[in-house]
PDB file of N, CA and C in Angstrom:
ATOM      1  N   MET A 836     125.916  72.495  47.477  1.00 93.00           N
ATOM      2  CA  MET A 836     126.935  73.149  46.694  1.00 93.00           C
ATOM      3  C   MET A 836     128.043  73.632  47.628  1.00 93.00           C
ATOM      4  N   ILE A 837     129.283  73.361  47.280  1.00 94.00           N
ATOM      5  CA  ILE A 837     130.438  73.840  48.027  1.00 94.00           C
ATOM      6  C   ILE A 837     131.030  75.004  47.244  1.00 94.00           C
ATOM      7  N   LEU A 838     131.106  76.166  47.873  1.00 94.00           N
ATOM      8  CA  LEU A 838     131.720  77.333  47.240  1.00 94.00           C
ATOM      9  C   LEU A 838     133.185  77.375  47.639  1.00 94.00           C
ATOM     10  N   VAL A 839     134.067  77.486  46.654  1.00 93.00           N
ATOM     11  CA  VAL A 839     135.509  77.477  46.891  1.00 93.00           C
ATOM     12  C   VAL A 839     136.089  78.795  46.414  1.00 93.00           C
ATOM     13  N   ASP A 840     136.791  79.492  47.313  1.00 89.00           N
ATOM     14  CA  ASP A 840     137.440  80.743  46.941  1.00 89.00           C
ATOM     15  C   ASP A 840     138.556  80.420  45.953  1.00 89.00           C
ATOM     16  N   TYR A 841     138.551  81.089  44.817  1.00 80.00           N
ATOM     17  CA  TYR A 841     139.489  80.766  43.746  1.00 80.00           C
ATOM     18  C   TYR A 841     140.180  82.009  43.205  1.00 80.00           C
ATOM     19  N   ARG A 842     140.569  82.897  44.098  1.00 75.00           N
ATOM     20  CA  ARG A 842     141.282  84.099  43.633  1.00 75.00           C
ATOM     21  C   ARG A 842     142.708  83.756  43.265  1.00 75.00           C
ATOM     22  N   GLU A 843     143.293  84.580  42.444  1.00 57.00           N
ATOM     23  CA  GLU A 843     144.640  84.341  41.929  1.00 57.00           C
ATOM     24  C   GLU A 843     145.747  84.846  42.845  1.00 57.00           C
ATOM     25  N   ASP A 844     145.413  85.708  43.825  1.00 52.00           N
ATOM     26  CA  ASP A 844     146.505  86.301  44.613  1.00 52.00           C
ATOM     27  C   ASP A 844     147.140  85.272  45.546  1.00 52.00           C
ATOM     28  N   SER A 845     148.319  85.593  46.031  1.00 43.00           N
ATOM     29  CA  SER A 845     149.121  84.625  46.787  1.00 43.00           C
ATOM     30  C   SER A 845     148.551  84.311  48.158  1.00 43.00           C
ATOM     31  N   THR A 846     147.616  85.091  48.666  1.00 51.00           N
ATOM     32  CA  THR A 846     147.093  84.816  50.004  1.00 51.00           C
ATOM     33  C   THR A 846     146.114  83.661  50.018  1.00 51.00           C
ATOM     34  N   VAL A 847     145.671  83.193  48.870  1.00 47.00           N
ATOM     35  CA  VAL A 847     144.702  82.100  48.835  1.00 47.00           C
ATOM     36  C   VAL A 847     145.200  80.920  48.008  1.00 47.00           C
ATOM     37  N   LYS A 848     146.514  80.701  47.986  1.00 52.00           N
ATOM     38  CA  LYS A 848     147.051  79.574  47.235  1.00 52.00           C
ATOM     39  C   LYS A 848     146.424  78.267  47.693  1.00 52.00           C
ATOM     40  N   GLY A 849     146.175  78.135  48.993  1.00 53.00           N
ATOM     41  CA  GLY A 849     145.575  76.922  49.522  1.00 53.00           C
ATOM     42  C   GLY A 849     144.210  76.665  48.938  1.00 53.00           C
ATOM     43  N   SER A 850     143.438  77.711  48.706  1.00 64.00           N
ATOM     44  CA  SER A 850     142.103  77.563  48.129  1.00 64.00           C
ATOM     45  C   SER A 850     142.184  76.980  46.729  1.00 64.00           C
ATOM     46  N   ARG A 851     143.137  77.428  45.953  1.00 65.00           N
ATOM     47  CA  ARG A 851     143.268  76.932  44.581  1.00 65.00           C
ATOM     48  C   ARG A 851     143.633  75.452  44.598  1.00 65.00           C
ATOM     49  N   GLY A 852     144.443  75.028  45.562  1.00 73.00           N
ATOM     50  CA  GLY A 852     144.756  73.602  45.696  1.00 73.00           C
ATOM     51  C   GLY A 852     143.529  72.794  46.093  1.00 73.00           C
ATOM     52  N   LEU A 853     142.684  73.381  46.925  1.00 81.00           N
ATOM     53  CA  LEU A 853     141.438  72.709  47.307  1.00 81.00           C
ATOM     54  C   LEU A 853     140.551  72.493  46.094  1.00 81.00           C
ATOM     55  N   TRP A 854     140.481  73.481  45.224  1.00 82.00           N
ATOM     56  CA  TRP A 854     139.647  73.363  44.025  1.00 82.00           C
ATOM     57  C   TRP A 854     140.060  72.133  43.223  1.00 82.00           C
ATOM     58  N   ASP A 855     141.352  71.986  42.970  1.00 83.00           N
ATOM     59  CA  ASP A 855     141.833  70.855  42.177  1.00 83.00           C
ATOM     60  C   ASP A 855     141.497  69.528  42.843  1.00 83.00           C
ATOM     61  N   ASP A 856     141.682  69.441  44.161  1.00 85.00           N
ATOM     62  CA  ASP A 856     141.385  68.203  44.881  1.00 85.00           C
ATOM     63  C   ASP A 856     139.890  67.904  44.899  1.00 85.00           C
ATOM     64  N   LEU A 857     139.069  68.907  45.154  1.00 88.00           N
ATOM     65  CA  LEU A 857     137.620  68.697  45.211  1.00 88.00           C
ATOM     66  C   LEU A 857     137.042  68.362  43.834  1.00 88.00           C
ATOM     67  N   LYS A 858     137.617  68.915  42.792  1.00 88.00           N
ATOM     68  CA  LYS A 858     137.120  68.651  41.434  1.00 88.00           C
ATOM     69  C   LYS A 858     137.203  67.160  41.116  1.00 88.00           C
ATOM     70  N   ARG A 859     138.213  66.494  41.633  1.00 91.00           N
ATOM     71  CA  ARG A 859     138.391  65.060  41.371  1.00 91.00           C
ATOM     72  C   ARG A 859     137.364  64.196  42.111  1.00 91.00           C
ATOM     73  N   THR A 860     136.661  64.758  43.080  1.00 92.00           N
ATOM     74  CA  THR A 860     135.710  63.978  43.875  1.00 92.00           C
ATOM     75  C   THR A 860     134.315  63.917  43.267  1.00 92.00           C
ATOM     76  N   ASN A 861     134.052  64.726  42.268  1.00 88.00           N
ATOM     77  CA  ASN A 861     132.724  64.841  41.655  1.00 88.00           C
ATOM     78  C   ASN A 861     131.684  65.425  42.607  1.00 88.00           C
ATOM     79  N   LEU A 862     132.125  66.123  43.647  1.00 92.00           N
ATOM     80  CA  LEU A 862     131.201  66.848  44.510  1.00 92.00           C
ATOM     81  C   LEU A 862     130.732  68.103  43.784  1.00 92.00           C
ATOM     82  N   PRO A 863     129.558  68.615  44.141  1.00 95.00           N
ATOM     83  CA  PRO A 863     129.085  69.851  43.500  1.00 95.00           C
ATOM     84  C   PRO A 863     129.863  71.053  44.033  1.00 95.00           C
ATOM     85  N   ILE A 864     130.771  71.599  43.230  1.00 94.00           N
ATOM     86  CA  ILE A 864     131.581  72.742  43.651  1.00 94.00           C
ATOM     87  C   ILE A 864     131.418  73.878  42.664  1.00 94.00           C
ATOM     88  N   GLU A 865     131.683  75.078  43.176  1.00 94.00           N
ATOM     89  CA  GLU A 865     131.575  76.271  42.344  1.00 94.00           C
ATOM     90  C   GLU A 865     132.625  77.273  42.794  1.00 94.00           C
ATOM     91  N   LYS A 866     133.261  77.947  41.841  1.00 92.00           N
ATOM     92  CA  LYS A 866     134.227  78.989  42.171  1.00 92.00           C
ATOM     93  C   LYS A 866     133.489  80.200  42.719  1.00 92.00           C
ATOM     94  N   ALA A 867     134.095  80.837  43.724  1.00 92.00           N
ATOM     95  CA  ALA A 867     133.465  82.004  44.347  1.00 92.00           C
ATOM     96  C   ALA A 867     134.546  82.902  44.922  1.00 92.00           C
ATOM     97  N   THR A 868     134.151  84.097  45.282  1.00 90.00           N
ATOM     98  CA  THR A 868     135.013  84.996  46.043  1.00 90.00           C
ATOM     99  C   THR A 868     134.372  85.122  47.420  1.00 90.00           C
ATOM    100  N   LEU A 869     135.006  84.538  48.403  1.00 91.00           N
ATOM    101  CA  LEU A 869     134.469  84.536  49.763  1.00 91.00           C
ATOM    102  C   LEU A 869     135.126  85.635  50.587  1.00 91.00           C
ATOM    103  N   ASP A 870     134.363  86.270  51.443  1.00 89.00           N
ATOM    104  CA  ASP A 870     134.911  87.291  52.336  1.00 89.00           C
ATOM    105  C   ASP A 870     135.748  86.662  53.444  1.00 89.00           C
ATOM    106  N   ALA A 871     135.444  85.422  53.789  1.00 89.00           N
ATOM    107  CA  ALA A 871     136.169  84.738  54.856  1.00 89.00           C
ATOM    108  C   ALA A 871     136.206  83.253  54.548  1.00 89.00           C
ATOM    109  N   GLY A 872     137.329  82.616  54.859  1.00 89.00           N
ATOM    110  CA  GLY A 872     137.461  81.183  54.654  1.00 89.00           C
ATOM    111  C   GLY A 872     137.818  80.829  53.225  1.00 89.00           C
ATOM    112  N   ASP A 873     138.208  79.581  53.064  1.00 90.00           N
ATOM    113  CA  ASP A 873     138.592  79.083  51.749  1.00 90.00           C
ATOM    114  C   ASP A 873     137.452  78.345  51.059  1.00 90.00           C
ATOM    115  N   LEU A 874     136.534  77.819  51.836  1.00 93.00           N
ATOM    116  CA  LEU A 874     135.350  77.216  51.254  1.00 93.00           C
ATOM    117  C   LEU A 874     134.200  77.326  52.226  1.00 93.00           C
ATOM    118  N   MET A 875     132.991  77.223  51.694  1.00 96.00           N
ATOM    119  CA  MET A 875     131.795  77.277  52.529  1.00 96.00           C
ATOM    120  C   MET A 875     130.697  76.455  51.889  1.00 96.00           C
ATOM    121  N   PHE A 876     129.809  75.969  52.739  1.00 96.00           N
ATOM    122  CA  PHE A 876     128.637  75.256  52.253  1.00 96.00           C
ATOM    123  C   PHE A 876     127.518  75.421  53.263  1.00 96.00           C
ATOM    124  N   ILE A 877     126.317  75.106  52.834  1.00 97.00           N
ATOM    125  CA  ILE A 877     125.147  75.162  53.704  1.00 97.00           C
ATOM    126  C   ILE A 877     124.854  73.730  54.157  1.00 97.00           C
ATOM    127  N   GLY A 878     124.738  73.557  55.466  1.00 95.00           N
ATOM    128  CA  GLY A 878     124.421  72.254  56.033  1.00 95.00           C
ATOM    129  C   GLY A 878     123.055  72.280  56.680  1.00 95.00           C
ATOM    130  N   HIS A 879     122.613  71.128  57.123  1.00 94.00           N
ATOM    131  CA  HIS A 879     121.309  71.010  57.772  1.00 94.00           C
ATOM    132  C   HIS A 879     121.520  70.827  59.270  1.00 94.00           C
ATOM    133  N   GLY A 880     121.178  71.856  60.050  1.00 92.00           N
ATOM    134  CA  GLY A 880     121.280  71.798  61.495  1.00 92.00           C
ATOM    135  C   GLY A 880     119.969  71.328  62.112  1.00 92.00           C
ATOM    136  N   PRO A 881     119.935  71.168  63.422  1.00 92.00           N
ATOM    137  CA  PRO A 881     118.720  70.682  64.078  1.00 92.00           C
ATOM    138  C   PRO A 881     117.541  71.652  63.966  1.00 92.00           C
ATOM    139  N   ASN A 882     117.836  72.935  63.741  1.00 94.00           N
ATOM    140  CA  ASN A 882     116.775  73.938  63.632  1.00 94.00           C
ATOM    141  C   ASN A 882     116.708  74.581  62.255  1.00 94.00           C
ATOM    142  N   GLY A 883     117.269  73.926  61.250  1.00 97.00           N
ATOM    143  CA  GLY A 883     117.249  74.485  59.904  1.00 97.00           C
ATOM    144  C   GLY A 883     118.647  74.550  59.306  1.00 97.00           C
ATOM    145  N   ASP A 884     118.745  75.289  58.224  1.00 97.00           N
ATOM    146  CA  ASP A 884     120.023  75.402  57.519  1.00 97.00           C
ATOM    147  C   ASP A 884     121.043  76.187  58.330  1.00 97.00           C
ATOM    148  N   VAL A 885     122.305  75.786  58.210  1.00 98.00           N
ATOM    149  CA  VAL A 885     123.421  76.475  58.871  1.00 98.00           C
ATOM    150  C   VAL A 885     124.527  76.676  57.844  1.00 98.00           C
ATOM    151  N   SER A 886     125.278  77.750  58.017  1.00 97.00           N
ATOM    152  CA  SER A 886     126.419  78.004  57.129  1.00 97.00           C
ATOM    153  C   SER A 886     127.682  77.455  57.789  1.00 97.00           C
ATOM    154  N   VAL A 887     128.523  76.827  56.976  1.00 97.00           N
ATOM    155  CA  VAL A 887     129.763  76.217  57.460  1.00 97.00           C
ATOM    156  C   VAL A 887     130.915  76.803  56.653  1.00 97.00           C
ATOM    157  N   GLY A 888     131.897  77.380  57.353  1.00 96.00           N
ATOM    158  CA  GLY A 888     133.079  77.941  56.705  1.00 96.00           C
ATOM    159  C   GLY A 888     134.315  77.160  57.100  1.00 96.00           C
ATOM    160  N   VAL A 889     135.211  76.961  56.150  1.00 94.00           N
ATOM    161  CA  VAL A 889     136.448  76.218  56.396  1.00 94.00           C
ATOM    162  C   VAL A 889     137.625  77.067  55.938  1.00 94.00           C
ATOM    163  N   GLU A 890     138.586  77.259  56.818  1.00 89.00           N
ATOM    164  CA  GLU A 890     139.850  77.922  56.490  1.00 89.00           C
ATOM    165  C   GLU A 890     140.894  76.830  56.354  1.00 89.00           C
ATOM    166  N   PHE A 891     141.583  76.787  55.225  1.00 87.00           N
ATOM    167  CA  PHE A 891     142.586  75.770  54.949  1.00 87.00           C
ATOM    168  C   PHE A 891     143.976  76.384  55.097  1.00 87.00           C
ATOM    169  N   LYS A 892     144.827  75.725  55.861  1.00 85.00           N
ATOM    170  CA  LYS A 892     146.205  76.194  56.035  1.00 85.00           C
ATOM    171  C   LYS A 892     147.157  75.012  55.967  1.00 85.00           C
ATOM    172  N   LYS A 893     148.283  75.227  55.331  1.00 84.00           N
ATOM    173  CA  LYS A 893     149.388  74.287  55.468  1.00 84.00           C
ATOM    174  C   LYS A 893     150.127  74.700  56.737  1.00 84.00           C
ATOM    175  N   VAL A 894     150.867  73.786  57.344  1.00 83.00           N
ATOM    176  CA  VAL A 894     151.513  74.061  58.626  1.00 83.00           C
ATOM    177  C   VAL A 894     152.354  75.334  58.557  1.00 83.00           C
ATOM    178  N   ARG A 895     153.144  75.479  57.507  1.00 82.00           N
ATOM    179  CA  ARG A 895     154.001  76.664  57.372  1.00 82.00           C
ATOM    180  C   ARG A 895     153.156  77.949  57.337  1.00 82.00           C
ATOM    181  N   ASP A 896     152.048  77.924  56.568  1.00 81.00           N
ATOM    182  CA  ASP A 896     151.163  79.096  56.487  1.00 81.00           C
ATOM    183  C   ASP A 896     150.501  79.372  57.834  1.00 81.00           C
ATOM    184  N   LEU A 897     150.126  78.309  58.539  1.00 81.00           N
ATOM    185  CA  LEU A 897     149.505  78.472  59.850  1.00 81.00           C
ATOM    186  C   LEU A 897     150.462  79.163  60.816  1.00 81.00           C
ATOM    187  N   LEU A 898     151.707  78.711  60.844  1.00 78.00           N
ATOM    188  CA  LEU A 898     152.684  79.319  61.751  1.00 78.00           C
ATOM    189  C   LEU A 898     152.915  80.787  61.405  1.00 78.00           C
ATOM    190  N   GLN A 899     152.998  81.092  60.115  1.00 80.00           N
ATOM    191  CA  GLN A 899     153.189  82.486  59.697  1.00 80.00           C
ATOM    192  C   GLN A 899     151.981  83.327  60.093  1.00 80.00           C
ATOM    193  N   SER A 900     150.781  82.790  59.903  1.00 78.00           N
ATOM    194  CA  SER A 900     149.560  83.524  60.268  1.00 78.00           C
ATOM    195  C   SER A 900     149.492  83.775  61.773  1.00 78.00           C
ATOM    196  N   LEU A 901     149.971  82.821  62.557  1.00 76.00           N
ATOM    197  CA  LEU A 901     149.979  83.002  64.012  1.00 76.00           C
ATOM    198  C   LEU A 901     151.023  84.037  64.422  1.00 76.00           C
ATOM    199  N   ARG A 902     152.161  84.035  63.738  1.00 76.00           N
ATOM    200  CA  ARG A 902     153.219  84.989  64.070  1.00 76.00           C
ATOM    201  C   ARG A 902     152.808  86.436  63.798  1.00 76.00           C
ATOM    202  N   ASN A 903     152.109  86.664  62.701  1.00 74.00           N
ATOM    203  CA  ASN A 903     151.747  88.045  62.362  1.00 74.00           C
ATOM    204  C   ASN A 903     150.315  88.389  62.792  1.00 74.00           C
ATOM    205  N   TYR A 904     149.697  87.511  63.557  1.00 68.00           N
ATOM    206  CA  TYR A 904     148.365  87.729  64.142  1.00 68.00           C
ATOM    207  C   TYR A 904     147.261  87.859  63.103  1.00 68.00           C
ATOM    208  N   ARG A 905     147.532  87.508  61.845  1.00 65.00           N
ATOM    209  CA  ARG A 905     146.500  87.608  60.816  1.00 65.00           C
ATOM    210  C   ARG A 905     145.364  86.627  61.090  1.00 65.00           C
ATOM    211  N   LEU A 906     145.713  85.398  61.517  1.00 66.00           N
ATOM    212  CA  LEU A 906     144.686  84.390  61.755  1.00 66.00           C
ATOM    213  C   LEU A 906     143.816  84.767  62.943  1.00 66.00           C
ATOM    214  N   GLN A 907     144.446  85.133  64.068  1.00 63.00           N
ATOM    215  CA  GLN A 907     143.682  85.468  65.260  1.00 63.00           C
ATOM    216  C   GLN A 907     142.878  86.748  65.081  1.00 63.00           C
ATOM    217  N   GLY A 908     143.385  87.641  64.287  1.00 67.00           N
ATOM    218  CA  GLY A 908     142.730  88.931  64.102  1.00 67.00           C
ATOM    219  C   GLY A 908     141.639  88.878  63.062  1.00 67.00           C
ATOM    220  N   SER A 909     141.970  89.256  61.876  1.00 78.00           N
ATOM    221  CA  SER A 909     140.947  89.463  60.850  1.00 78.00           C
ATOM    222  C   SER A 909     140.322  88.168  60.327  1.00 78.00           C
ATOM    223  N   GLN A 910     141.110  87.135  60.094  1.00 79.00           N
ATOM    224  CA  GLN A 910     140.555  85.934  59.470  1.00 79.00           C
ATOM    225  C   GLN A 910     139.514  85.260  60.352  1.00 79.00           C
ATOM    226  N   LEU A 911     139.861  84.988  61.599  1.00 82.00           N
ATOM    227  CA  LEU A 911     138.912  84.293  62.473  1.00 82.00           C
ATOM    228  C   LEU A 911     137.719  85.168  62.832  1.00 82.00           C
ATOM    229  N   LEU A 912     137.941  86.454  62.984  1.00 85.00           N
ATOM    230  CA  LEU A 912     136.837  87.365  63.295  1.00 85.00           C
ATOM    231  C   LEU A 912     135.817  87.383  62.158  1.00 85.00           C
ATOM    232  N   ARG A 913     136.294  87.473  60.926  1.00 89.00           N
ATOM    233  CA  ARG A 913     135.375  87.466  59.777  1.00 89.00           C
ATOM    234  C   ARG A 913     134.625  86.139  59.680  1.00 89.00           C
ATOM    235  N   MET A 914     135.311  85.040  59.940  1.00 92.00           N
ATOM    236  CA  MET A 914     134.633  83.740  59.894  1.00 92.00           C
ATOM    237  C   MET A 914     133.579  83.639  60.990  1.00 92.00           C
ATOM    238  N   GLN A 915     133.900  84.144  62.160  1.00 91.00           N
ATOM    239  CA  GLN A 915     132.942  84.103  63.271  1.00 91.00           C
ATOM    240  C   GLN A 915     131.691  84.914  62.933  1.00 91.00           C
ATOM    241  N   GLN A 916     131.868  86.019  62.260  1.00 93.00           N
ATOM    242  CA  GLN A 916     130.743  86.882  61.905  1.00 93.00           C
ATOM    243  C   GLN A 916     129.895  86.302  60.780  1.00 93.00           C
ATOM    244  N   GLN A 917     130.492  85.508  59.897  1.00 95.00           N
ATOM    245  CA  GLN A 917     129.787  85.088  58.687  1.00 95.00           C
ATOM    246  C   GLN A 917     129.224  83.673  58.716  1.00 95.00           C
ATOM    247  N   TYR A 918     129.775  82.792  59.549  1.00 97.00           N
ATOM    248  CA  TYR A 918     129.370  81.390  59.499  1.00 97.00           C
ATOM    249  C   TYR A 918     128.860  80.915  60.854  1.00 97.00           C
ATOM    250  N   ASP A 919     127.879  80.028  60.795  1.00 96.00           N
ATOM    251  CA  ASP A 919     127.367  79.423  62.027  1.00 96.00           C
ATOM    252  C   ASP A 919     128.382  78.457  62.628  1.00 96.00           C
ATOM    253  N   PHE A 920     129.090  77.732  61.768  1.00 96.00           N
ATOM    254  CA  PHE A 920     130.122  76.795  62.198  1.00 96.00           C
ATOM    255  C   PHE A 920     131.386  77.093  61.416  1.00 96.00           C
ATOM    256  N   ARG A 921     132.538  77.058  62.097  1.00 95.00           N
ATOM    257  CA  ARG A 921     133.813  77.397  61.486  1.00 95.00           C
ATOM    258  C   ARG A 921     134.833  76.311  61.805  1.00 95.00           C
ATOM    259  N   TYR A 922     135.623  75.956  60.792  1.00 94.00           N
ATOM    260  CA  TYR A 922     136.645  74.930  60.973  1.00 94.00           C
ATOM    261  C   TYR A 922     137.963  75.417  60.402  1.00 94.00           C
ATOM    262  N   LEU A 923     139.035  75.011  61.054  1.00 89.00           N
ATOM    263  CA  LEU A 923     140.387  75.253  60.569  1.00 89.00           C
ATOM    264  C   LEU A 923     140.959  73.894  60.189  1.00 89.00           C
ATOM    265  N   LEU A 924     141.257  73.710  58.914  1.00 88.00           N
ATOM    266  CA  LEU A 924     141.801  72.464  58.395  1.00 88.00           C
ATOM    267  C   LEU A 924     143.284  72.682  58.141  1.00 88.00           C
ATOM    268  N   VAL A 925     144.131  71.909  58.818  1.00 87.00           N
ATOM    269  CA  VAL A 925     145.583  72.077  58.715  1.00 87.00           C
ATOM    270  C   VAL A 925     146.175  70.845  58.037  1.00 87.00           C
ATOM    271  N   GLU A 926     146.994  71.096  57.004  1.00 85.00           N
ATOM    272  CA  GLU A 926     147.648  70.015  56.275  1.00 85.00           C
ATOM    273  C   GLU A 926     149.149  70.086  56.515  1.00 85.00           C
ATOM    274  N   GLY A 927     149.751  68.944  56.780  1.00 85.00           N
ATOM    275  CA  GLY A 927     151.197  68.888  56.922  1.00 85.00           C
ATOM    276  C   GLY A 927     151.615  68.195  58.194  1.00 85.00           C
ATOM    277  N   GLU A 928     152.908  68.160  58.400  1.00 82.00           N
ATOM    278  CA  GLU A 928     153.477  67.518  59.585  1.00 82.00           C
ATOM    279  C   GLU A 928     154.204  68.547  60.426  1.00 82.00           C
ATOM    280  N   TRP A 929     154.112  68.368  61.716  1.00 77.00           N
ATOM    281  CA  TRP A 929     154.811  69.221  62.663  1.00 77.00           C
ATOM    282  C   TRP A 929     156.037  68.474  63.140  1.00 77.00           C
ATOM    283  N   ARG A 930     157.178  69.091  63.007  1.00 77.00           N
ATOM    284  CA  ARG A 930     158.418  68.503  63.512  1.00 77.00           C
ATOM    285  C   ARG A 930     159.180  69.579  64.255  1.00 77.00           C
ATOM    286  N   SER A 931     159.689  69.226  65.416  1.00 78.00           N
ATOM    287  CA  SER A 931     160.528  70.174  66.134  1.00 78.00           C
ATOM    288  C   SER A 931     161.980  69.730  66.053  1.00 78.00           C
ATOM    289  N   ASN A 932     162.882  70.697  66.194  1.00 81.00           N
ATOM    290  CA  ASN A 932     164.298  70.350  66.156  1.00 81.00           C
ATOM    291  C   ASN A 932     164.796  70.053  67.579  1.00 81.00           C
ATOM    292  N   ALA A 933     166.064  69.813  67.727  1.00 83.00           N
ATOM    293  CA  ALA A 933     166.634  69.453  69.035  1.00 83.00           C
ATOM    294  C   ALA A 933     166.453  70.572  70.062  1.00 83.00           C
ATOM    295  N   GLN A 934     166.319  71.815  69.616  1.00 82.00           N
ATOM    296  CA  GLN A 934     166.140  72.936  70.528  1.00 82.00           C
ATOM    297  C   GLN A 934     164.646  73.171  70.858  1.00 82.00           C
ATOM    298  N   GLY A 935     163.758  72.370  70.306  1.00 74.00           N
ATOM    299  CA  GLY A 935     162.342  72.504  70.585  1.00 74.00           C
ATOM    300  C   GLY A 935     161.608  73.484  69.672  1.00 74.00           C
ATOM    301  N   PHE A 936     162.270  73.919  68.613  1.00 72.00           N
ATOM    302  CA  PHE A 936     161.629  74.836  67.667  1.00 72.00           C
ATOM    303  C   PHE A 936     161.025  74.069  66.497  1.00 72.00           C
TER     304      PHE A 936
END
């Protein structure tokens, strides 16, 4: 079962997009309120079950999270505390301008 955070507030818009995409795959998914990450599932590790958390960011959201230290601070710390394995999934393209920004 894949648990997908499906809150209505603007900080988890990416999670709601994940729900729509995952629903089309016929994978076993369920709406949830997660303390950390946008989705989580239980996997089978070499020594038993492991928890896997995934944080989903679009490039623009990732850059904003890095600028205000939200990702490095609270988000990643909570994921580290709650999941055996943690992944950051980034969607989008990176383009720099002539000045390197």
